[in-house]
XYZ file of C-alpha atoms in Angstrom:
769
model
C 21.405 4.192 56.694
C 18.787 6.896 57.883
C 17.917 9.954 55.459
C 18.158 12.838 56.931
C 17.636 16.554 56.195
C 19.468 19.154 54.941
C 20.352 21.878 52.183
C 23.287 21.474 50.068
C 25.438 24.345 47.631
C 27.184 22.724 44.645
C 30.606 25.281 43.117
C 27.914 25.823 40.181
C 25.706 26.999 41.638
C 22.506 24.156 41.927
C 20.595 24.391 45.037
C 19.510 21.458 47.753
C 17.346 20.603 49.700
C 16.354 17.561 51.395
C 16.776 14.152 52.884
C 19.715 12.354 51.862
C 20.741 9.568 52.189
C 24.713 9.191 52.925
C 24.644 11.909 49.957
C 22.712 11.746 47.422
C 19.349 13.459 47.152
C 16.709 10.041 49.060
C 13.111 10.340 49.980
C 11.438 14.100 49.801
C 13.753 16.649 48.358
C 13.562 20.668 46.167
C 16.197 20.418 43.870
C 16.683 24.021 42.226
C 19.137 24.149 38.925
C 20.059 27.928 38.333
C 19.066 28.456 34.822
C 15.255 28.249 36.857
C 14.703 24.353 36.227
C 12.871 23.147 39.458
C 11.749 19.705 40.896
C 10.173 19.217 43.828
C 9.271 15.774 44.971
C 10.690 11.643 45.931
C 14.013 11.061 45.650
C 15.571 7.518 45.711
C 19.636 7.012 45.294
C 19.965 10.388 43.499
C 17.804 10.118 40.933
C 14.141 11.199 40.751
C 11.823 8.501 41.197
C 8.314 8.810 42.706
C 5.196 11.669 42.812
C 6.643 15.086 41.920
C 6.508 18.705 40.660
C 9.165 19.817 37.591
C 9.226 23.512 36.251
C 10.746 24.487 33.618
C 12.027 28.066 33.550
C 10.063 29.245 29.746
C 6.415 28.398 32.220
C 6.249 25.192 31.030
C 4.934 22.375 34.062
C 4.726 18.507 34.732
C 3.707 17.452 37.597
C 3.018 13.111 37.581
C 5.326 10.459 37.783
C 9.410 9.824 37.444
C 11.470 6.517 36.573
C 14.991 6.751 36.138
C 15.177 10.550 36.117
C 12.648 10.433 33.625
C 9.080 11.442 32.777
C 7.640 7.904 33.471
C 4.127 6.317 34.264
C 1.136 9.128 34.673
C 1.864 12.845 34.978
C 0.265 16.168 33.361
C 2.336 18.488 31.026
C 1.400 22.060 30.490
C 2.815 23.834 28.102
C 3.294 27.179 28.113
C 1.247 28.327 25.216
C -1.399 26.314 26.948
C -1.790 22.465 25.778
C -2.694 20.450 28.111
C -1.193 16.782 28.089
C -2.523 13.769 30.670
C -2.066 10.601 30.098
C 0.278 8.194 30.776
C 4.888 8.266 29.461
C 7.530 6.380 28.985
C 10.861 8.193 29.452
C 9.807 11.308 28.330
C 7.306 10.348 25.678
C 3.955 10.391 25.597
C 2.435 6.366 25.688
C 0.019 4.917 26.028
C -3.554 6.131 27.301
C -3.507 10.516 27.009
C -5.785 13.061 25.751
C -4.586 16.719 24.534
C -5.887 19.292 24.911
C -4.265 21.755 21.889
C -4.302 26.180 22.946
C -6.248 26.640 19.907
C -8.839 23.934 21.471
C -8.207 20.865 19.202
C -9.054 18.078 21.549
C -7.393 14.261 20.938
C -8.296 11.574 23.294
C -7.160 8.104 22.828
C -3.895 5.815 22.338
C -0.035 7.713 22.226
C 3.222 5.586 21.283
C 6.302 7.374 21.002
C 4.951 10.581 21.078
C 2.539 9.939 19.016
C -1.319 9.712 18.100
C -0.681 5.178 17.043
C -3.444 3.179 17.888
C -7.689 4.085 18.388
C -8.382 7.590 19.343
C -10.734 10.816 18.877
C -9.652 14.146 17.147
C -11.909 17.019 18.243
C -11.104 20.945 16.343
C -11.872 23.611 17.087
C -14.458 24.342 14.063
C -17.065 21.598 15.313
C -15.241 18.554 12.999
C -14.867 15.115 14.438
C -12.533 12.496 14.160
C -13.522 8.980 15.873
C -10.770 5.912 14.565
C -7.857 4.441 13.929
C -4.435 6.258 13.608
C -0.203 5.135 12.831
C 2.674 7.855 13.519
C 0.132 10.812 14.411
C -1.680 10.357 11.351
C -5.602 9.291 10.963
C -4.394 5.330 8.805
C -6.721 2.812 9.182
C -11.120 2.653 9.967
C -12.645 5.718 10.730
C -14.846 7.901 11.155
C -14.922 11.834 10.194
C -17.474 14.105 11.047
C -18.161 17.875 9.846
C -19.384 20.277 11.210
C -22.001 21.619 8.283
C -23.074 17.920 8.435
C -21.514 15.318 6.529
C -19.536 12.037 7.265
C -17.345 9.488 5.738
C -17.004 6.268 6.608
C -14.072 3.749 5.225
C -9.937 3.965 5.615
C -7.788 6.135 5.725
C -4.584 6.248 5.414
C -1.996 9.104 6.638
C -4.344 11.839 7.428
C -6.596 10.510 4.112
C -9.496 9.307 2.418
C -7.535 6.009 0.929
C -9.356 2.685 0.619
C -13.712 1.465 0.660
C -16.293 4.553 2.069
C -19.462 5.421 2.670
C -19.458 9.766 1.857
C -23.000 10.788 3.596
C -23.795 14.558 2.675
C -26.108 16.997 4.743
C -28.247 16.446 2.803
C -28.796 13.152 2.296
C -26.826 11.892 0.021
C -24.500 9.333 -0.659
C -21.767 8.376 -2.535
C -20.672 4.401 -1.876
C -17.270 4.121 -2.994
C -13.404 4.248 -3.293
C -10.443 6.609 -1.806
C -6.873 7.265 -3.089
C -5.290 10.191 -1.192
C -7.963 11.545 -0.392
C -9.749 11.232 -3.957
C -11.935 9.270 -5.026
C -10.681 6.957 -6.862
C -12.229 4.179 -8.171
C -15.658 3.113 -9.544
C -19.150 4.101 -6.848
C -22.321 4.383 -6.765
C -23.909 7.812 -6.420
C -27.403 8.449 -4.513
C -29.063 11.697 -4.457
C -31.420 12.698 -1.539
C -34.499 10.567 -1.490
C -33.228 8.445 -3.097
C -33.174 4.469 -1.970
C -29.691 3.284 -1.114
C -28.258 0.331 0.943
C -28.767 0.127 5.030
C -25.455 1.232 7.205
C -26.819 0.297 10.845
C -24.214 -2.402 10.917
C -21.134 1.245 9.958
C -23.121 2.696 12.456
C -22.985 1.185 15.095
C -19.145 -0.424 14.078
C -18.595 3.172 14.300
C -20.457 4.006 17.529
C -23.037 7.045 15.245
C -27.045 6.441 15.477
C -28.722 6.159 12.134
C -29.458 9.650 12.006
C -24.969 9.754 11.545
C -24.347 11.790 14.989
C -22.154 10.413 17.036
C -23.045 7.968 20.558
C -20.217 9.365 23.045
C -20.444 6.671 25.647
C -18.805 6.934 28.988
C -15.539 4.913 27.712
C -15.776 8.509 25.397
C -12.413 10.432 27.832
C -10.840 9.633 29.466
C -10.684 7.571 33.119
C -7.455 9.289 35.027
C -6.709 6.430 36.996
C -7.089 3.694 34.247
C -4.904 6.127 32.704
C -1.812 5.797 35.902
C -2.567 2.571 35.696
C -1.378 1.343 32.472
C 1.149 0.016 30.565
C 3.542 2.547 28.236
C 6.398 2.306 26.238
C 8.195 4.951 24.888
C 11.750 6.059 23.890
C 13.402 9.183 24.894
C 12.515 12.804 24.798
C 15.500 15.074 26.101
C 17.366 12.262 28.561
C 18.128 13.664 32.967
C 21.545 13.687 33.103
C 23.767 12.784 36.559
C 25.841 16.063 37.872
C 27.232 15.712 40.811
C 25.374 12.691 41.493
C 22.171 14.506 40.894
C 19.876 14.731 38.103
C 19.216 17.289 35.927
C 17.348 17.809 32.049
C 19.745 17.556 29.973
C 17.743 19.827 26.853
C 15.945 22.460 28.986
C 12.879 22.736 27.715
C 11.151 19.751 25.368
C 10.286 21.745 22.663
C 8.303 18.709 20.543
C 5.899 19.294 23.197
C 4.187 22.612 21.835
C 5.733 22.911 18.940
C 3.527 24.969 16.032
C 3.379 22.045 14.263
C 2.742 19.326 16.405
C 1.513 16.516 14.076
C -2.177 17.324 14.400
C -1.726 20.595 13.475
C -0.933 19.195 10.726
C -4.698 17.596 9.981
C -6.501 21.131 9.580
C -7.182 20.720 6.191
C -8.058 17.528 5.856
C -12.321 19.521 7.036
C -14.190 21.834 4.835
C -12.596 24.747 5.213
C -10.286 23.151 2.192
C -10.709 21.870 -0.030
C -9.338 18.185 -0.517
C -12.154 16.803 2.175
C -14.686 19.553 2.458
C -19.059 18.558 1.469
C -18.182 19.272 -2.761
C -17.632 16.070 -3.283
C -19.103 16.276 -6.624
C -22.722 15.484 -6.215
C -23.788 17.291 -2.490
C -24.929 20.196 -5.350
C -26.884 18.039 -7.701
C -30.232 17.127 -8.045
C -31.754 18.134 -4.283
C -35.878 17.384 -5.594
C -36.845 13.196 -5.388
C -36.541 11.805 -7.959
C -35.732 7.982 -7.896
C -32.180 8.165 -9.806
C -29.318 6.707 -9.014
C -25.645 7.660 -11.143
C -23.233 5.064 -11.534
C -19.654 6.615 -11.675
C -16.214 6.477 -12.469
C -12.986 8.606 -11.040
C -9.798 9.234 -11.954
C -7.596 10.008 -9.126
C -10.975 13.034 -8.597
C -12.178 13.528 -11.628
C -15.228 11.892 -13.313
C -14.983 10.750 -16.090
C -17.510 8.012 -16.751
C -21.088 9.048 -15.202
C -23.826 6.128 -15.953
C -27.374 7.467 -15.479
C -29.940 4.443 -13.505
C -32.977 4.041 -11.207
C -32.220 3.566 -7.358
C -35.073 0.602 -8.354
C -32.955 -0.527 -10.630
C -30.050 -0.467 -8.012
C -31.553 -1.372 -4.618
C -30.637 -5.462 -5.894
C -27.864 -4.840 -6.941
C -26.049 -1.760 -4.343
C -24.184 -3.987 -1.972
C -22.900 -2.083 1.264
C -18.534 -1.837 0.661
C -16.944 -4.348 2.624
C -14.909 -1.717 5.707
C -12.690 -4.684 5.369
C -9.192 -5.067 4.649
C -9.188 -5.664 1.077
C -9.274 -8.772 -0.173
C -9.853 -10.168 -2.541
C -11.242 -13.687 -2.955
C -10.426 -16.891 -5.696
C -12.371 -17.279 -8.370
C -10.744 -20.760 -8.754
C -12.097 -22.776 -6.365
C -9.692 -24.699 -5.048
C -8.890 -28.874 -4.265
C -8.800 -28.276 -0.947
C -11.124 -25.865 0.109
C -11.618 -23.188 2.626
C -9.876 -25.211 5.325
C -7.518 -27.258 3.433
C -6.095 -23.868 1.614
C -5.395 -22.465 4.805
C -3.376 -25.114 6.079
C -1.611 -24.841 2.269
C -0.782 -20.923 3.451
C 0.453 -21.998 6.382
C 2.493 -25.557 5.123
C 4.032 -23.071 2.619
C 5.283 -20.593 5.039
C 6.578 -22.674 6.976
C 8.456 -24.401 4.033
C 10.022 -21.393 3.166
C 11.908 -19.836 6.096
C 12.901 -23.044 6.952
C 14.078 -23.186 3.166
C 15.469 -19.550 3.985
C 16.817 -19.725 6.939
C 19.023 -22.979 6.380
C 20.627 -21.911 3.030
C 21.238 -18.324 4.243
C 24.749 -19.227 6.322
C 25.877 -21.057 3.635
C 29.221 -19.211 2.492
C 28.156 -17.496 -0.904
C 29.140 -18.200 -4.011
C 29.512 -18.489 -7.827
C 26.630 -21.194 -8.986
C 27.710 -24.674 -10.292
C 26.121 -27.315 -12.966
C 25.463 -29.666 -10.446
C 23.218 -27.030 -9.312
C 20.422 -27.580 -11.905
C 20.366 -30.863 -11.726
C 18.303 -33.377 -10.201
C 19.999 -34.181 -6.741
C 20.204 -29.329 -5.697
C 17.327 -30.618 -3.670
C 16.270 -29.533 0.029
C 13.539 -32.012 1.198
C 11.272 -32.470 4.837
C 8.987 -33.701 6.174
C 7.562 -31.060 8.741
C 5.186 -33.539 11.449
C 2.150 -31.805 12.721
C 3.837 -32.680 16.747
C 7.414 -31.035 15.510
C 10.574 -33.054 14.925
C 14.611 -33.154 15.637
C 14.096 -30.301 12.874
C 11.679 -28.886 12.536
C 9.003 -26.958 15.364
C 5.475 -28.214 16.094
C 2.930 -26.289 14.023
C -1.518 -26.242 13.536
C -1.553 -27.475 9.727
C -1.434 -30.332 9.409
C 1.663 -33.316 7.772
C 3.481 -32.540 5.147
C 6.659 -33.164 2.640
C 8.601 -29.989 1.658
C 11.344 -30.255 -1.256
C 12.941 -26.697 -2.763
C 13.874 -27.096 -5.641
C 17.867 -25.561 -6.460
C 17.818 -23.961 -3.610
C 21.272 -22.806 -4.455
C 20.435 -20.814 -7.207
C 17.444 -19.351 -6.351
C 19.082 -17.593 -3.353
C 22.276 -16.721 -5.635
C 18.736 -15.535 -8.549
C 17.197 -13.380 -4.500
C 21.150 -11.222 -4.363
C 21.064 -10.801 -7.861
C 17.549 -9.256 -7.957
C 18.579 -6.698 -4.381
C 16.462 -9.144 -2.222
C 17.372 -9.103 1.403
C 16.604 -12.851 2.571
C 15.311 -11.408 6.679
C 12.751 -8.655 4.125
C 12.119 -11.863 2.212
C 11.004 -14.176 4.627
C 9.605 -10.569 6.345
C 6.759 -10.380 3.574
C 5.672 -13.376 3.678
C 6.810 -15.845 6.374
C 5.129 -12.772 8.690
C 2.072 -13.159 10.787
C -0.054 -11.399 8.777
C -0.231 -14.377 6.314
C -0.894 -14.238 2.284
C -4.304 -13.423 0.513
C -5.495 -15.546 -1.763
C -6.502 -13.336 -5.522
C -8.496 -14.448 -8.890
C -6.324 -16.088 -11.152
C -6.678 -13.526 -14.167
C -6.439 -16.215 -16.399
C -7.843 -20.259 -17.401
C -4.982 -22.172 -15.719
C -7.456 -22.629 -12.522
C -4.213 -21.900 -10.570
C -4.241 -20.919 -7.877
C -2.897 -17.252 -6.425
C -0.781 -15.336 -3.763
C -0.068 -12.624 -2.346
C 2.016 -11.121 0.625
C 0.717 -8.797 2.618
C 2.784 -5.806 1.741
C 2.053 -6.810 -2.001
C 5.401 -7.558 -3.002
C 5.518 -10.825 -4.212
C 2.661 -13.035 -5.984
C 2.830 -17.010 -5.857
C 1.073 -18.577 -7.985
C 0.691 -23.040 -7.888
C 2.390 -24.689 -10.726
C 1.156 -27.533 -13.128
C 3.252 -30.601 -13.401
C 4.988 -29.830 -17.391
C 4.724 -25.814 -16.327
C 7.728 -27.122 -13.717
C 9.372 -29.347 -15.824
C 9.319 -26.009 -18.123
C 11.068 -23.823 -15.203
C 13.824 -26.953 -14.563
C 14.008 -27.646 -18.041
C 14.883 -23.217 -18.805
C 16.183 -22.293 -15.370
C 20.050 -21.894 -16.404
C 19.730 -20.140 -19.511
C 15.935 -17.999 -17.599
C 19.847 -17.093 -15.240
C 22.234 -16.426 -17.572
C 19.674 -13.743 -18.958
C 18.396 -12.031 -16.141
C 21.865 -11.992 -15.404
C 23.138 -10.700 -19.033
C 20.108 -7.699 -18.491
C 19.647 -6.265 -15.942
C 16.845 -4.508 -18.479
C 14.882 -7.976 -18.898
C 11.687 -7.865 -18.711
C 10.810 -11.371 -17.752
C 9.224 -12.382 -14.585
C 11.629 -12.931 -11.689
C 11.317 -16.198 -10.337
C 12.713 -15.579 -6.505
C 11.552 -19.881 -5.623
C 9.950 -22.875 -6.189
C 8.859 -25.512 -3.966
C 6.808 -28.680 -3.840
C 4.954 -29.893 -0.965
C 3.127 -33.621 -0.325
C -0.102 -33.596 2.289
C -0.779 -37.072 4.521
C -2.755 -38.106 1.646
C -0.307 -37.845 -1.421
C -1.839 -34.456 -3.173
C 0.868 -32.740 -5.189
C 0.778 -28.736 -4.896
C 4.272 -27.620 -6.695
C 4.477 -23.233 -6.120
C 6.450 -20.798 -7.590
C 7.246 -17.377 -5.833
C 7.228 -13.933 -8.224
C 7.713 -10.910 -8.088
C 4.313 -8.436 -7.976
C 4.703 -6.103 -10.975
C 2.316 -3.898 -9.737
C 3.635 -3.165 -6.421
C 3.893 0.155 -6.528
C 1.682 2.949 -3.883
C 0.121 4.656 -6.678
C -3.615 3.356 -7.431
C -3.006 0.631 -10.623
C -6.975 1.313 -12.362
C -6.524 -0.731 -15.493
C -5.479 -3.955 -15.928
C -4.118 -5.991 -19.629
C -3.532 -8.652 -20.536
C -2.084 -8.573 -24.438
C -0.681 -11.479 -26.252
C -1.069 -10.317 -29.951
C -3.590 -12.981 -30.649
C -6.943 -11.693 -31.692
C -9.439 -14.723 -31.201
C -11.534 -14.520 -28.289
C -9.196 -12.350 -26.613
C -12.010 -9.755 -25.069
C -13.484 -10.321 -21.926
C -17.693 -9.390 -21.724
C -19.101 -5.923 -20.189
C -20.982 -7.758 -17.545
C -17.703 -9.592 -16.235
C -15.494 -6.276 -16.299
C -15.085 -4.543 -12.547
C -12.437 -2.735 -11.378
C -9.647 -5.570 -11.244
C -10.706 -7.657 -13.875
C -7.947 -7.955 -16.544
C -8.835 -7.074 -19.215
C -7.812 -8.216 -22.929
C -6.564 -7.544 -26.010
C -9.703 -6.554 -28.240
C -10.612 -4.445 -25.172
C -7.418 -2.655 -25.258
C -8.934 1.268 -26.261
C -5.899 2.615 -26.242
C -2.156 3.634 -27.810
C 0.573 5.569 -25.387
C 2.943 7.674 -26.793
C 6.047 7.858 -24.983
C 9.558 9.864 -24.971
C 11.469 8.793 -27.960
C 14.533 7.213 -25.555
C 12.112 5.733 -22.567
C 10.448 3.473 -26.067
C 13.501 2.808 -27.540
C 15.001 0.882 -23.961
C 11.216 -0.855 -23.986
C 11.264 -1.990 -27.344
C 15.002 -3.442 -27.215
C 14.433 -4.930 -24.322
C 11.245 -6.484 -25.698
C 12.792 -8.050 -28.025
C 15.356 -9.314 -26.321
C 13.123 -10.790 -24.399
C 11.521 -12.447 -27.021
C 14.502 -13.929 -28.801
C 15.030 -15.814 -25.329
C 12.107 -17.241 -25.577
C 11.852 -17.681 -28.647
C 15.265 -19.870 -28.176
C 13.613 -21.883 -26.011
C 10.551 -22.588 -27.798
C 8.186 -21.461 -25.301
C 4.243 -19.403 -26.336
C 1.198 -17.899 -24.744
C 3.681 -15.309 -23.189
C 1.583 -12.619 -22.606
C 2.671 -8.408 -21.393
C 1.334 -7.960 -18.625
C 0.092 -3.776 -18.416
C -1.186 -2.575 -15.510
C -2.700 1.637 -15.636
C -2.475 4.191 -13.379
C -3.662 7.829 -15.051
C -3.558 11.057 -14.165
C -6.018 14.043 -14.498
C -4.763 15.881 -17.521
C -4.121 18.866 -16.864
C -6.069 21.274 -18.360
C -8.620 20.097 -16.133
C -7.514 22.359 -13.489
C -9.363 24.974 -15.361
C -12.951 23.102 -14.729
C -11.462 21.856 -11.265
C -10.365 25.763 -10.834
C -13.165 28.538 -11.815
C -10.526 31.886 -11.058
C -11.374 34.320 -7.496
C -14.362 31.524 -6.870
C -11.761 29.730 -3.602
C -9.784 31.290 -1.975
C -5.685 30.732 -1.209
C -6.094 28.821 1.654
C -7.960 26.577 -0.791
C -6.131 26.671 -4.168
C -5.115 23.403 -3.895
C -7.873 21.338 -3.757
C -10.069 19.001 -5.716
C -13.640 20.305 -6.077
C -16.983 18.388 -8.102
C -16.773 18.258 -12.244
C -19.877 20.034 -13.562
C -19.982 18.501 -17.594
C -21.716 21.203 -18.848
C -19.204 24.152 -18.010
C -19.209 26.332 -21.345
C -14.763 25.627 -21.373
C -11.954 24.849 -23.891
C -9.238 23.191 -22.554
C -6.488 22.195 -24.776
C -6.400 18.224 -26.665
C -4.266 16.463 -26.073
C -3.014 17.987 -22.582
C 0.179 19.130 -21.050
C 2.069 15.691 -20.256
C 3.867 13.875 -16.852
C 6.928 16.277 -15.720
C 9.872 14.675 -16.229
C 12.973 16.431 -14.887
C 17.180 14.876 -14.062
C 17.081 11.880 -11.970
C 18.929 12.820 -8.739
C 18.897 10.027 -6.246
C 19.345 11.918 -3.036
C 16.041 12.912 -4.256
C 13.899 8.978 -4.422
C 13.532 5.654 -3.497
C 16.182 3.511 -5.249
C 16.129 0.677 -2.682
C 14.944 -1.703 -5.167
C 11.708 -3.860 -4.787
C 10.494 -7.209 -6.405
C 9.844 -5.614 -10.082
C 12.879 -3.268 -9.827
C 16.137 -3.829 -10.406
C 17.156 -2.117 -13.441
C 19.252 0.432 -14.554
C 17.109 4.600 -14.653
C 16.219 5.199 -17.948
C 17.673 8.724 -19.788
C 14.422 10.845 -21.491
C 14.673 12.602 -25.035
C 12.443 15.791 -23.800
C 15.214 15.259 -21.052
C 18.060 16.124 -22.408
C 18.905 12.550 -22.945
C 19.709 12.637 -19.348
C 18.582 9.775 -16.707
C 15.043 11.114 -15.652
C 13.105 10.544 -12.261
C 8.746 11.249 -12.914
C 7.307 14.199 -10.482
C 3.593 13.640 -9.463
C 2.359 16.767 -8.144
C 1.032 16.049 -4.254
C 2.210 13.332 -5.252
C 5.762 11.901 -5.431
C 8.785 11.243 -6.371
C 9.520 8.427 -8.430
C 12.699 6.887 -10.456
C 12.386 6.062 -14.334
C 13.387 2.523 -14.888
C 12.551 -0.353 -17.884
C 9.062 -1.885 -17.435
C 8.499 0.201 -13.781
C 7.182 4.221 -14.147
C 7.751 5.209 -16.990
C 5.531 7.910 -18.213
C 2.830 7.410 -21.459
C -0.251 9.577 -23.027
C -3.078 7.493 -23.674
C -4.512 7.944 -26.378
C -8.357 7.456 -26.197
C -8.875 4.874 -30.125
C -11.981 6.563 -31.236
C -14.532 4.627 -32.319
C -12.679 1.290 -31.407
C -16.481 0.363 -28.908
C -19.091 1.297 -28.201
C -20.376 3.829 -25.071
C -22.912 1.866 -23.553
C -25.918 4.042 -23.835
C -26.287 6.098 -21.089
C -22.546 6.283 -20.146
C -20.436 9.676 -20.548
C -16.601 10.038 -22.027
C -15.767 13.152 -20.596
C -11.866 12.784 -22.017
C -10.084 11.155 -24.411
C -6.618 11.680 -23.839
C -5.081 11.354 -21.021
C -1.476 10.821 -18.649
C -0.750 7.783 -17.239
C 2.298 5.840 -15.291
C 2.383 2.907 -17.673
C 4.086 0.004 -15.348
C 4.232 -3.548 -17.219
C 6.337 -7.007 -17.685
C 6.770 -10.720 -19.351
C 4.842 -13.369 -17.711
C 3.426 -17.010 -18.747
C 6.940 -18.066 -20.058
C 5.728 -21.597 -19.011
C 4.283 -22.524 -22.403
C 6.560 -25.092 -24.940
C 5.053 -25.814 -27.888
C 4.252 -29.003 -27.453
C 2.874 -31.421 -29.616
C -0.326 -30.490 -27.561
C 0.430 -26.775 -28.856
C 1.034 -28.433 -32.368
C -2.632 -29.915 -31.745
C -4.920 -27.506 -31.066
C -2.265 -24.934 -34.174
C -3.941 -27.502 -35.989
C -8.170 -27.769 -35.224
C -7.933 -23.843 -34.795
C -6.988 -23.512 -37.888
C -9.261 -25.120 -39.231
C -12.340 -22.980 -38.364
C -10.548 -19.413 -38.052
C -7.717 -17.417 -39.585
C -4.076 -19.350 -37.790
C -2.835 -15.795 -37.056
C -5.729 -14.646 -34.582
C -5.488 -17.421 -32.717
C -2.753 -17.467 -29.469
C -1.701 -20.553 -30.724
C 0.793 -20.712 -33.198
C 4.342 -21.545 -33.881
C 6.992 -19.350 -31.418
C 9.145 -17.537 -34.214
C 5.666 -16.528 -36.046
C 4.408 -16.410 -31.873
C 7.582 -13.946 -30.839
C 6.550 -11.637 -34.723
C 2.656 -10.983 -34.060
C 3.646 -10.148 -30.705
C 6.086 -7.889 -30.588
C 4.220 -6.577 -34.091
C 1.363 -5.720 -31.956
C 3.587 -3.587 -29.097
C 4.763 -1.591 -31.703
C 0.770 -0.932 -32.596
C -0.173 -0.993 -28.099
C 3.316 1.843 -28.331
C 3.652 2.938 -31.538
C 6.150 6.648 -32.243
C 5.437 10.070 -32.062
C 4.315 11.924 -35.354
């Protein structure tokens, strides 16, 4: 059917003039709606498709590609406020490469996804600040370089628009700080090099992130968007304002997509990360310090942006040990040497993922039922051979041939459901494309540990003797965790064995990671209650070192009801382990330190900051003549509101919300200013005050301990529950008792072990006076 020029006036006031195919617009045409919206361009059988121009009565204008009635392809949208976006679209949403010039002269140039900055991109603020790096859902996330107009520069990792992870901060005066950040604040250990001191080379970082050795950005010919590239780029997005059909013709269901020029456009939210506010300005506790050429450097430790320790060293002494921080995704390499070696260890991880995917996929469709005695028996196993080229039941893979055995599949399937773990989420965490990370072992067992990419699960290799203990205790374990939802004992999710083609057998257990939290764990302790050999040499202590009993220089004061709930469960758990003749277990304790409230007086001298800058953290001058109260005010606990917190259980969370005496014996949430609102559960998100035991340890010369009382968030659980009091342990007890006090060694009779363990923890968590 041929097209013909015509003009049609519809009963609702719409007017079309242009080519028709039958009764439908087809070819070139112009359509006007009564409310002032006008489209002029290509049509295809009644729908806007091809090149055209769409104008809103508000003054907004889009000129570019359309498809099926949507902004789709390449086009330019001009907003009433003067902001302009030129780039890729799909179904009315910015997606692909594009450039947006905001009405306040800010400019973003880079990748978009579903209407938000996502991928690689550059954002330039009107005040001269600039960020080049990765974005996710409209916020700076991943690697990136931030350059401030005053000459400061940060090269490192970002998360949700804030510095988060390892990085290096270069001050305008030439000083450098190498360290780690958490939510925009320095958090953890680092090294500060004043201007004029010798520091590690930054050439590799500079070249990687696109600026020269002096820190100036190098703009290549690709730094601005190429229009031809944009026109041919693929864009994927979702609809923002659908175009609907009225009388066979298209029109916008929303006259004007407000999201395009809203004052809350995502980049505006990032302006507070520049020097106009304290969270990212250059008063980063160091720039104003030591302006001379004295070759002195500082080893520092920060807590939530507050300097708590400082050790002065010469740059010459530091030069041989200071190394640029590894600006890659944090992966801790295992300290133990795997019998497989690097390549074979990689194969082992692949085999583990293949086996778990097969097992969970096989058992999940089975209708739920109660666990029977037969589910714990020797016959309750799933076994399968995985040849490299695949078989009728298994897919081909890039690892080596192996045999797979899954122990008590129905029991662990029910345990996962009891712990409220979704089977699909479980498989995605462990078997997803991101793989597993190997982490260092905190103990002497020589076990290999893996961590899932989302930090939810820990996978540990087992000795044959440990596997036997676990399988023997499994019926009692299943009953115990079913009876006590607040149990602190390790959550087990699966036990597996891999047999490699040369006969080597490797056994694994999957457990919940007790430190899976959005908060940074600043200190880790493995506490047994014994003292013989329970310390860590100072030269071996790092930021993630798991410390021991004699290293613990704090006692923790908790709310009365929180403490009661804690020890009620510890006693129940220890009685259970004692009945199974288990010893050598320990309390794994993780501490997240918060800067005490009195420090705000030090951080914020009154009347020195504008209101705009009042929510940020500056440098700490330890010589300020200010008095602050000790102990500080505790963390804020408020009545639990399920709608205000995420109550979905994680791999280490299953129990009920705890009650606190301080809020009238009601269930409580913990509020961390500027961070989160968290549900308080046993062993998870528990607030406390850490009191430093004076005289417990001698600080190294030159190290300054600034505070003695801290607010902390506590995470804990009972681990290593697979050691029976067997003949080997009895012999060990006899031998060591001849040399040491029997009550100070680890290997003692289970009843005494349980009592000593509880007595020790009662001292660690004493009652408030």
